[in-house]
């Protein structure tokens, strides 16, 4: 199971103070400091706000202020009114906290700033809804191979998506399934991971069917060290055609806890929002001969992507 890394806290200095180190370096003829790996964008909230604003309203104002497209996503923070007792900034996790921020901005002596982090573009489609009612029916439609893609291979090891050549679609027959494996929690259940997915052509690919995979206890050991469970998202090819699949894994709601409590050992992924997959599939007409070759003892073959080839899942 991969570990997380705690993001650094934002600086609360103004734009002039932020520019001072670069200006000093330029004056001395030295190279300016490198931009930090966790960029924060500061947005002036002198625009009109009211205490009835929701989180979505604040995000819309930020998009307008920064000229961002409508499908952009972000994490928002605002300065804590009780700097001595609370963290320097508060995460706007829901509408209640958004109203607290908007109420603070209406006060004359408050710091009217939003701190914007984790800016990224989401697919121009609505996120997929988990398959619940027809779950068994969808799983029964998997008559070919199951192609497993692990989060650690894509994000931690930075391996390319199948078939390994950028811009080339991965071809599968009708009846095959693409299965993404993601962590459900991290550090023995301390931190909760969230995910969402998109499918560009739901006529070709249906899913996801979600399944929790509990860690196995080694034989002969009554009590094994606690491990984190994984989530498997299954997408099934049901008709010929082309389709894009996106899967996003994020833990932005845990950033405050990570920056405060995370041990030094939590290292690997530098950003709490990471696209696990942006995968182009080309589904071809069902081939009975190839599908039969992919089965073993009436059970669909399950193979895992290592970054350059398919094989058995590594330990």
Short mmCIF file of C-alpha atoms in Angstrom, two decimals:
data_model
loop_
_atom_site.label_atom_id
_atom_site.label_comp_id
_atom_site.label_asym_id
_atom_site.label_seq_id
_atom_site.Cartn_x
_atom_site.Cartn_y
_atom_site.Cartn_z
CA UNK A 1 0.00 0.00 0.00
CA UNK A 2 1.44 3.35 -0.99
CA UNK A 3 1.80 6.13 1.54
CA UNK A 4 0.82 9.79 1.42
CA UNK A 5 2.80 12.93 1.99
CA UNK A 6 1.69 15.88 4.08
CA UNK A 7 1.38 19.11 2.06
CA UNK A 8 3.06 22.24 3.40
CA UNK A 9 0.85 24.93 4.93
CA UNK A 10 0.18 28.04 2.83
CA UNK A 11 1.96 31.28 3.59
CA UNK A 12 -0.27 34.14 4.65
CA UNK A 13 2.02 36.89 3.40
CA UNK A 14 0.88 39.38 0.79
CA UNK A 15 1.86 39.48 -2.86
CA UNK A 16 4.60 42.05 -2.22
CA UNK A 17 6.21 39.85 0.42
CA UNK A 18 5.98 36.82 -1.86
CA UNK A 19 7.68 38.75 -4.67
CA UNK A 20 10.46 40.07 -2.41
CA UNK A 21 12.74 36.95 -2.53
CA UNK A 22 12.56 36.87 -6.34
CA UNK A 23 13.26 40.60 -6.62
CA UNK A 24 16.24 40.30 -4.27
CA UNK A 25 17.65 37.38 -6.22
CA UNK A 26 17.27 39.26 -9.50
CA UNK A 27 19.05 42.33 -8.08
CA UNK A 28 22.02 40.21 -6.96
CA UNK A 29 22.18 38.46 -10.31
CA UNK A 30 21.27 35.11 -8.81
CA UNK A 31 18.70 32.65 -9.96
CA UNK A 32 15.29 33.16 -8.37
CA UNK A 33 14.04 30.43 -6.01
CA UNK A 34 12.17 27.58 -7.63
CA UNK A 35 8.39 27.63 -7.35
CA UNK A 36 7.22 25.26 -4.63
CA UNK A 37 5.68 21.97 -5.66
CA UNK A 38 2.36 22.84 -4.01
CA UNK A 39 1.26 26.12 -5.62
CA UNK A 40 -1.32 28.26 -3.88
CA UNK A 41 -3.27 30.93 -5.73
CA UNK A 42 -4.54 33.86 -3.65
CA UNK A 43 -7.86 35.38 -4.68
CA UNK A 44 -8.97 38.78 -3.39
CA UNK A 45 -12.51 38.53 -1.99
CA UNK A 46 -13.33 42.22 -2.14
CA UNK A 47 -16.12 41.25 -4.56
CA UNK A 48 -19.64 41.11 -3.23
CA UNK A 49 -20.33 38.18 -0.92
CA UNK A 50 -23.11 37.32 1.51
CA UNK A 51 -23.51 34.78 4.27
CA UNK A 52 -25.98 32.71 2.22
CA UNK A 53 -23.29 31.65 -0.26
CA UNK A 54 -22.59 27.95 -0.76
CA UNK A 55 -19.29 26.28 -1.54
CA UNK A 56 -20.35 26.06 -5.19
CA UNK A 57 -21.03 29.83 -5.19
CA UNK A 58 -17.51 30.56 -3.93
CA UNK A 59 -16.02 28.22 -6.50
CA UNK A 60 -17.95 30.02 -9.25
CA UNK A 61 -16.61 33.39 -8.05
CA UNK A 62 -13.06 32.00 -8.10
CA UNK A 63 -13.54 30.66 -11.63
CA UNK A 64 -14.79 34.06 -12.76
CA UNK A 65 -11.94 35.89 -11.01
CA UNK A 66 -9.25 33.58 -12.47
CA UNK A 67 -11.00 33.12 -15.86
CA UNK A 68 -11.23 29.35 -15.41
CA UNK A 69 -13.47 27.02 -17.43
CA UNK A 70 -16.64 25.64 -15.89
CA UNK A 71 -15.22 22.10 -15.56
CA UNK A 72 -12.30 23.20 -13.36
CA UNK A 73 -12.12 21.86 -9.80
CA UNK A 74 -10.25 23.22 -6.80
CA UNK A 75 -9.69 23.13 -3.04
CA UNK A 76 -10.57 26.33 -1.14
CA UNK A 77 -9.25 27.66 2.15
CA UNK A 78 -9.83 30.93 3.98
CA UNK A 79 -7.93 32.68 6.83
CA UNK A 80 -8.94 31.53 10.28
CA UNK A 81 -10.50 34.33 12.37
CA UNK A 82 -8.88 32.87 15.51
CA UNK A 83 -5.29 32.59 14.34
CA UNK A 84 -3.90 31.97 17.84
CA UNK A 85 -6.12 28.97 18.63
CA UNK A 86 -7.08 27.56 15.20
CA UNK A 87 -4.97 26.52 12.19
CA UNK A 88 -3.91 29.49 9.99
CA UNK A 89 -6.47 28.51 7.35
CA UNK A 90 -9.71 26.51 7.27
CA UNK A 91 -10.69 24.06 4.56
CA UNK A 92 -14.05 24.90 2.95
CA UNK A 93 -15.39 21.37 2.97
CA UNK A 94 -19.12 22.11 2.77
CA UNK A 95 -21.76 24.84 2.57
CA UNK A 96 -21.68 25.50 6.33
CA UNK A 97 -17.98 26.37 6.27
CA UNK A 98 -18.53 28.35 3.06
CA UNK A 99 -21.10 30.49 4.88
CA UNK A 100 -18.62 30.99 7.73
CA UNK A 101 -16.07 32.24 5.20
CA UNK A 102 -18.58 34.54 3.47
CA UNK A 103 -19.72 35.90 6.83
CA UNK A 104 -16.10 36.64 7.77
CA UNK A 105 -15.52 38.50 4.48
CA UNK A 106 -18.41 40.87 5.26
CA UNK A 107 -16.60 42.16 8.36
CA UNK A 108 -14.59 45.32 7.87
CA UNK A 109 -11.32 44.25 9.57
CA UNK A 110 -11.14 40.71 8.17
CA UNK A 111 -8.57 39.33 5.72
CA UNK A 112 -10.65 39.03 2.56
CA UNK A 113 -8.71 36.32 0.77
CA UNK A 114 -9.34 32.82 -0.52
CA UNK A 115 -6.47 30.39 -0.94
CA UNK A 116 -6.97 28.16 -3.97
CA UNK A 117 -5.16 24.84 -4.28
CA UNK A 118 -5.31 21.64 -6.36
CA UNK A 119 -6.57 23.35 -9.50
CA UNK A 120 -7.30 20.81 -12.20
CA UNK A 121 -9.66 20.21 -15.12
CA UNK A 122 -12.30 17.52 -14.79
CA UNK A 123 -13.85 15.68 -17.75
CA UNK A 124 -16.77 17.55 -19.39
CA UNK A 125 -19.22 14.85 -18.31
CA UNK A 126 -21.19 14.12 -15.18
CA UNK A 127 -19.40 11.65 -12.83
CA UNK A 128 -20.53 8.03 -13.05
CA UNK A 129 -22.96 6.69 -10.51
CA UNK A 130 -22.11 3.38 -8.90
CA UNK A 131 -24.01 0.40 -10.24
CA UNK A 132 -26.17 -1.02 -7.46
CA UNK A 133 -29.47 -2.40 -8.82
CA UNK A 134 -28.02 -4.33 -11.78
CA UNK A 135 -24.73 -5.13 -10.09
CA UNK A 136 -24.95 -8.94 -10.51
CA UNK A 137 -26.19 -8.61 -14.08
CA UNK A 138 -23.26 -6.35 -15.03
CA UNK A 139 -20.72 -8.71 -13.45
CA UNK A 140 -22.29 -11.68 -15.26
CA UNK A 141 -21.73 -9.85 -18.57
CA UNK A 142 -17.95 -10.22 -18.07
CA UNK A 143 -17.36 -13.17 -20.38
CA UNK A 144 -13.76 -12.40 -21.36
CA UNK A 145 -10.63 -11.20 -19.58
CA UNK A 146 -10.38 -8.85 -16.61
CA UNK A 147 -7.65 -6.22 -17.05
CA UNK A 148 -6.49 -4.89 -13.67
CA UNK A 149 -4.79 -1.51 -13.26
CA UNK A 150 -3.37 -0.65 -9.84
CA UNK A 151 -3.16 2.92 -8.52
CA UNK A 152 0.41 2.40 -7.35
CA UNK A 153 1.60 1.45 -10.84
CA UNK A 154 0.03 4.55 -12.44
CA UNK A 155 0.68 7.22 -9.81
CA UNK A 156 3.55 6.12 -7.60
CA UNK A 157 5.66 4.45 -10.28
CA UNK A 158 4.38 6.85 -12.99
CA UNK A 159 3.98 4.05 -15.54
CA UNK A 160 2.04 4.65 -18.79
CA UNK A 161 -1.49 3.39 -19.21
CA UNK A 162 -2.17 0.39 -21.47
CA UNK A 163 -1.16 -0.33 -24.17
CA UNK A 164 1.94 1.67 -23.18
CA UNK A 165 2.00 3.99 -26.21
CA UNK A 166 0.58 7.51 -25.57
CA UNK A 167 -2.43 8.34 -27.71
CA UNK A 168 -2.99 4.71 -28.75
CA UNK A 169 -6.31 3.14 -27.72
CA UNK A 170 -6.27 -0.12 -25.78
CA UNK A 171 -8.34 -2.67 -27.70
CA UNK A 172 -10.60 -5.13 -25.92
CA UNK A 173 -13.52 -7.29 -27.12
CA UNK A 174 -17.09 -7.03 -25.89
CA UNK A 175 -17.29 -8.91 -22.61
CA UNK A 176 -13.89 -7.83 -21.28
CA UNK A 177 -13.60 -5.62 -18.19
CA UNK A 178 -11.22 -2.87 -17.06
CA UNK A 179 -10.72 -2.92 -13.27
CA UNK A 180 -9.05 -0.06 -11.40
CA UNK A 181 -7.75 -0.84 -7.92
CA UNK A 182 -7.52 2.11 -5.54
CA UNK A 183 -6.77 2.45 -1.81
CA UNK A 184 -9.82 2.94 0.40
CA UNK A 185 -7.87 4.16 3.43
CA UNK A 186 -4.25 4.84 4.30
CA UNK A 187 -1.98 4.41 7.33
CA UNK A 188 -4.14 1.65 8.89
CA UNK A 189 -7.42 3.47 8.42
CA UNK A 190 -6.20 6.87 9.65
CA UNK A 191 -6.87 8.71 6.39
CA UNK A 192 -9.88 8.23 4.11
CA UNK A 193 -9.43 8.27 0.34
CA UNK A 194 -12.15 9.41 -2.06
CA UNK A 195 -12.62 8.64 -5.73
CA UNK A 196 -14.87 9.44 -8.65
CA UNK A 197 -14.97 8.33 -12.27
CA UNK A 198 -16.24 9.41 -15.67
CA UNK A 199 -17.12 7.55 -18.86
CA UNK A 200 -17.41 9.41 -22.17
CA UNK A 201 -19.59 6.79 -23.88
CA UNK A 202 -21.83 4.85 -21.45
CA UNK A 203 -23.33 2.92 -24.37
CA UNK A 204 -19.95 1.22 -24.94
CA UNK A 205 -18.74 0.93 -21.33
CA UNK A 206 -20.94 0.47 -18.26
CA UNK A 207 -19.86 0.82 -14.66
CA UNK A 208 -18.39 1.17 -12.22
CA UNK A 209 -19.30 -1.80 -10.08
CA UNK A 210 -17.55 -1.18 -6.78
CA UNK A 211 -16.13 -3.90 -4.54
CA UNK A 212 -14.14 -3.60 -1.33
CA UNK A 213 -11.13 -5.93 -1.17
CA UNK A 214 -10.15 -6.69 2.40
CA UNK A 215 -6.47 -7.59 3.03
CA UNK A 216 -5.80 -11.28 3.40
CA UNK A 217 -4.44 -12.70 6.62
CA UNK A 218 -1.44 -14.98 5.92
CA UNK A 219 -2.00 -18.66 6.66
CA UNK A 220 -0.84 -19.78 10.07
CA UNK A 221 -1.17 -16.28 11.57
CA UNK A 222 -4.16 -15.67 13.79
CA UNK A 223 -3.45 -11.98 14.11
CA UNK A 224 -1.64 -10.19 11.30
CA UNK A 225 -0.63 -6.51 11.23
CA UNK A 226 -3.53 -4.27 10.21
CA UNK A 227 -3.55 -3.37 6.52
CA UNK A 228 -5.69 -1.02 4.49
CA UNK A 229 -8.45 -2.35 2.21
CA UNK A 230 -8.62 -1.54 -1.50
CA UNK A 231 -11.51 -0.59 -3.76
CA UNK A 232 -11.94 -2.21 -7.17
CA UNK A 233 -13.94 -0.34 -9.83
CA UNK A 234 -15.08 -2.59 -12.69
CA UNK A 235 -16.01 -1.16 -16.11
CA UNK A 236 -17.46 -3.66 -18.61
CA UNK A 237 -17.36 -3.42 -22.43
CA UNK A 238 -20.87 -4.12 -23.71
CA UNK A 239 -20.91 -2.73 -27.28
CA UNK A 240 -18.33 -2.00 -30.01
CA UNK A 241 -17.05 1.57 -30.17
CA UNK A 242 -14.58 3.92 -28.49
CA UNK A 243 -14.72 5.34 -24.98
CA UNK A 244 -12.61 7.32 -22.54
CA UNK A 245 -12.46 6.42 -18.86
CA UNK A 246 -11.20 8.79 -16.17
CA UNK A 247 -10.71 7.83 -12.53
CA UNK A 248 -9.66 10.39 -9.94
CA UNK A 249 -8.29 9.57 -6.49
CA UNK A 250 -8.09 12.36 -3.94
CA UNK A 251 -7.69 13.00 -0.24
CA UNK A 252 -8.01 16.79 -0.13
CA UNK A 253 -10.30 16.62 2.92
CA UNK A 254 -7.40 15.04 4.84
CA UNK A 255 -4.83 17.75 4.07
CA UNK A 256 -5.23 19.55 7.40
CA UNK A 257 -4.75 16.33 9.36
CA UNK A 258 -1.82 15.31 7.17
CA UNK A 259 -0.02 18.61 7.58
CA UNK A 260 -0.50 18.43 11.34
CA UNK A 261 -0.25 14.75 12.23
CA UNK A 262 1.40 12.82 9.41
CA UNK A 263 4.60 10.99 10.35
CA UNK A 264 7.77 11.40 8.31
CA UNK A 265 7.22 7.98 6.72
CA UNK A 266 4.16 9.19 4.76
CA UNK A 267 5.90 9.92 1.49
CA UNK A 268 5.36 9.35 -2.22
CA UNK A 269 2.55 11.26 -3.91
CA UNK A 270 3.10 15.05 -3.61
CA UNK A 271 -0.42 16.13 -4.53
CA UNK A 272 -3.67 15.11 -2.80
CA UNK A 273 -5.51 15.02 -6.14
CA UNK A 274 -4.25 12.67 -8.81
CA UNK A 275 -5.80 11.32 -12.01
CA UNK A 276 -5.30 7.59 -11.74
CA UNK A 277 -6.37 7.00 -15.31
CA UNK A 278 -7.21 8.81 -18.48
CA UNK A 279 -7.67 5.80 -20.68
CA UNK A 280 -8.90 5.50 -24.27
CA UNK A 281 -10.57 2.17 -25.07
CA UNK A 282 -11.49 0.71 -28.44
CA UNK A 283 -14.06 -2.07 -28.03
CA UNK A 284 -14.24 -4.48 -30.97
CA UNK A 285 -16.81 -7.07 -32.00
CA UNK A 286 -16.97 -10.11 -29.75
CA UNK A 287 -14.46 -12.77 -30.81
CA UNK A 288 -15.50 -16.19 -29.45
CA UNK A 289 -12.12 -17.84 -30.13
CA UNK A 290 -10.11 -15.16 -28.34
CA UNK A 291 -12.62 -14.95 -25.50
CA UNK A 292 -12.42 -18.71 -24.98
CA UNK A 293 -8.62 -18.48 -24.92
CA UNK A 294 -8.93 -15.90 -22.15
CA UNK A 295 -10.87 -18.24 -19.87
CA UNK A 296 -9.47 -20.79 -17.44
CA UNK A 297 -11.78 -23.37 -15.83
CA UNK A 298 -14.88 -21.36 -16.82
CA UNK A 299 -13.53 -18.33 -14.97
CA UNK A 300 -12.44 -15.14 -16.83
CA UNK A 301 -8.70 -14.61 -16.90
CA UNK A 302 -7.49 -11.84 -14.53
CA UNK A 303 -4.29 -10.08 -15.57
CA UNK A 304 -2.59 -6.99 -14.19
CA UNK A 305 -0.78 -4.14 -15.93
CA UNK A 306 2.85 -3.70 -14.82
CA UNK A 307 3.50 -0.56 -16.89
CA UNK A 308 4.78 -2.35 -19.98
CA UNK A 309 3.05 -5.74 -20.12
CA UNK A 310 0.21 -7.83 -18.68
CA UNK A 311 0.87 -10.57 -16.15
CA UNK A 312 0.15 -11.80 -12.64
CA UNK A 313 -0.36 -9.30 -9.87
CA UNK A 314 2.84 -8.49 -7.95
CA UNK A 315 2.98 -8.85 -4.23
#
